[in-house]
Amino acid sequence: EPEVTQTPSHQVTQMGQEVILRCVPISNHLYFYWYRQILGQKVEFLVSFYNNEISEKSEIFDDQFSVERPDGSNFTLKIRSTKLEDSAMYFCASTPRTGGSGELFFGEGSRLTVL
Amino acid sequence: EDQVTQSPEALRLQEGESSSLNCSYTVSGLRGLFWYRQDPGKGPEFLFTLYSAGEEKEKERLKATLTKKESFLHITAPKPEDSATYLCAVQGNFNKFYFGSGTKLNVKP
């Protein structure tokens, strides 16, 4: 069964360092997302991406964050200068439906620990 | 403001003891309500999509229902392997999903 894959599964970094989280969405999906979940808290929307551009973004997704689809398969989230409060599980998700409606399929997540 | 509230926060059941989880929502232009299961340290796993009031979906011991203001996830005769956190999410007018805080279900043998 097709699945969303994410790497790395866990990354530890020092505050102020740049981090890139990688995702390979399901191949025929059209909309891509990043969500984050701070330990014990809600899953929070960060950004949606369609047709090689950002479709929506939340207040969390400030200038420190960027997303890119550098080729036909990878979808990346970059955090330019990490802060302690960026420590969370980051989930990539995708959906096949036009208009972005429909269920999201999530990867297993990348746990980011900022020291 | 679009909002999703789930209750209870935690639920402990004996194996075979049926119950319901609640998800109440306020959203501009509901495009879909989604139920997910999340195991510790894992990504949410899709269970159901509901699009309009009155709709019901079933899968094994789970049944999801939808009204104009809330959704219920009914669990019939649960087993220990049903233990997980169950998340509700809504999609409104814009291309993002709002998640509730989840209900952590623990089913004891």
XYZ file of C-alpha atoms in Angstrom:
224
model
C 0.000 0.000 0.000
C 1.378 3.434 -0.925
C 2.530 5.505 2.011
C 4.047 8.835 2.909
C 7.670 8.447 3.988
C 9.597 10.898 6.136
C 13.263 11.283 6.997
C 14.921 11.539 9.400
C 12.809 9.825 12.028
C 14.623 11.762 14.745
C 16.955 14.743 14.571
C 18.748 16.467 17.405
C 20.132 19.916 16.705
C 21.558 22.906 18.478
C 19.548 26.107 18.775
C 20.218 28.410 15.835
C 21.086 25.606 13.418
C 19.252 24.977 10.165
C 17.214 21.810 9.807
C 15.696 20.208 6.723
C 12.983 17.600 7.102
C 12.199 15.478 4.081
C 9.058 13.806 2.865
C 8.091 11.673 -0.082
C 4.310 11.996 -0.546
C 2.208 9.333 -2.207
C 2.994 9.528 -5.902
C -0.365 10.507 -7.416
C -1.279 12.965 -4.679
C -1.653 16.639 -5.485
C -1.787 18.515 -2.171
C 0.963 18.360 0.407
C 1.032 19.512 3.998
C 3.240 19.938 7.005
C 1.810 19.661 10.486
C 3.501 19.649 13.837
C 2.616 18.188 17.216
C 4.319 19.391 20.341
C 4.427 16.605 22.933
C 1.009 16.177 24.515
C -0.618 18.875 22.388
C -2.818 19.147 19.307
C -1.757 18.435 15.773
C -1.264 21.934 14.345
C -1.403 23.013 10.719
C 1.729 24.667 9.354
C 1.410 24.906 5.584
C -0.269 23.467 2.521
C 1.335 23.254 -0.900
C -0.176 22.784 -4.321
C 1.076 23.222 -7.852
C 4.549 24.194 -6.632
C 3.420 26.997 -4.388
C 2.112 27.584 -0.900
C -1.679 27.358 -0.779
C -2.255 28.259 2.874
C -0.055 28.839 5.889
C -0.643 29.345 9.590
C 0.672 31.990 11.957
C 3.255 29.466 13.117
C 4.778 29.330 9.641
C 6.849 32.508 9.882
C 9.932 33.607 7.961
C 12.041 30.945 9.673
C 10.143 28.253 7.809
C 10.147 27.415 4.130
C 8.923 24.551 1.980
C 10.114 23.272 -1.331
C 9.403 20.542 -3.826
C 12.820 20.359 -5.469
C 11.957 17.466 -7.775
C 8.953 15.345 -8.666
C 8.969 13.318 -5.492
C 10.471 15.108 -2.475
C 8.763 17.740 -0.334
C 10.912 19.469 2.247
C 10.420 21.670 5.283
C 13.328 23.909 6.229
C 13.677 25.664 9.543
C 16.338 28.297 9.070
C 17.386 29.027 12.645
C 15.876 26.603 15.115
C 14.534 27.651 18.500
C 13.887 25.572 21.598
C 10.147 25.869 20.979
C 10.520 24.231 17.571
C 11.009 20.905 19.338
C 8.080 18.784 18.171
C 7.026 15.933 15.942
C 6.654 17.139 12.370
C 4.243 15.283 10.131
C 4.046 15.409 6.381
C 0.701 14.584 4.780
C -0.785 14.415 1.318
C -4.170 14.073 -0.306
C -5.079 13.073 -3.828
C -8.177 15.119 -4.287
C -8.509 18.219 -6.418
C -9.459 21.269 -4.396
C -7.664 19.795 -1.418
C -10.749 18.092 -0.025
C -10.567 14.662 1.389
C -8.663 12.648 3.872
C -5.033 13.318 4.647
C -2.528 10.510 4.621
C 0.211 11.083 7.157
C 3.780 9.923 7.381
C 5.229 8.498 10.554
C 6.745 11.845 11.507
C 10.145 13.370 12.163
C 10.909 14.098 15.782
C 12.940 17.298 16.132
C 14.752 17.997 19.369
C 16.364 21.429 19.713
C 18.930 21.773 22.502
C -12.949 31.065 14.374
C -12.888 27.419 13.283
C -12.656 25.168 16.314
C -12.764 21.498 17.270
C -13.373 20.196 20.805
C -13.161 16.552 21.772
C -14.455 14.858 24.887
C -13.634 13.131 27.080
C -9.887 13.755 27.160
C -9.325 10.205 28.373
C -11.520 7.136 28.566
C -10.838 3.830 30.273
C -13.015 0.896 29.289
C -13.116 -2.753 30.091
C -12.849 -5.052 27.112
C -16.337 -5.412 25.652
C -17.669 -2.224 27.269
C -19.123 -0.061 24.482
C -18.920 3.739 24.580
C -18.852 6.897 22.453
C -16.359 9.679 21.846
C -17.565 13.170 21.035
C -16.257 15.798 18.640
C -18.011 19.168 18.546
C -17.032 21.718 15.958
C -17.598 25.198 14.644
C -16.391 25.775 11.133
C -17.167 28.024 8.200
C -18.386 25.839 5.379
C -17.723 22.271 6.435
C -15.972 20.418 3.633
C -15.407 17.295 5.682
C -15.023 15.844 9.164
C -12.346 13.219 9.649
C -11.542 10.685 12.333
C -8.016 9.439 12.856
C -6.348 6.970 15.170
C -2.930 7.836 16.556
C -0.662 5.385 18.324
C 2.176 6.731 20.522
C 5.043 8.147 18.466
C 3.232 7.518 15.176
C 1.443 9.562 12.574
C -2.355 9.787 12.533
C -3.983 6.904 10.690
C -7.092 7.734 8.681
C -10.333 6.077 9.764
C -13.388 7.894 8.363
C -14.575 10.883 6.391
C -18.047 12.346 6.913
C -19.345 15.078 4.641
C -22.923 15.878 5.609
C -25.263 15.723 8.602
C -26.920 12.341 8.947
C -24.050 10.479 7.357
C -22.684 7.343 9.062
C -19.617 5.215 8.377
C -18.611 1.874 9.920
C -15.418 -0.111 10.141
C -15.159 -3.192 12.311
C -16.004 -2.101 15.883
C -16.095 1.615 15.021
C -18.988 3.694 13.760
C -18.849 7.413 13.077
C -21.880 9.679 12.862
C -22.287 13.352 12.018
C -24.768 16.088 12.931
C -24.597 19.792 12.116
C -22.624 20.530 15.270
C -20.921 17.330 16.354
C -19.701 13.896 15.478
C -19.605 10.738 17.521
C -17.266 7.799 17.270
C -19.038 4.787 18.702
C -16.905 1.865 19.816
C -18.763 -1.414 20.166
C -17.281 -4.199 22.288
C -13.761 -2.751 22.232
C -10.638 -4.860 22.470
C -7.261 -3.916 24.000
C -5.854 -3.337 20.513
C -8.325 -0.461 20.107
C -6.340 1.461 22.711
C -5.022 4.637 21.051
C -5.702 8.341 20.826
C -8.604 9.146 18.518
C -8.401 12.464 16.727
C -11.150 14.434 15.068
C -10.371 16.992 12.367
C -12.483 19.333 10.261
C -11.799 20.991 6.972
C -13.515 24.294 6.386
C -13.460 26.781 3.553
C -9.712 26.967 3.322
C -7.171 24.353 2.508
C -6.258 23.408 6.064
C -7.501 20.994 8.650
C -8.198 21.768 12.303
C -7.576 18.997 14.786
C -9.055 18.442 18.212
C -6.913 17.496 21.188
C -7.975 13.879 20.943
C -9.466 11.278 23.249
C -6.994 8.832 24.725
C -8.719 5.464 24.905
C -7.421 2.691 27.125
C -9.170 -0.679 26.876
C -8.291 -3.083 29.663
C -8.500 -6.857 29.158
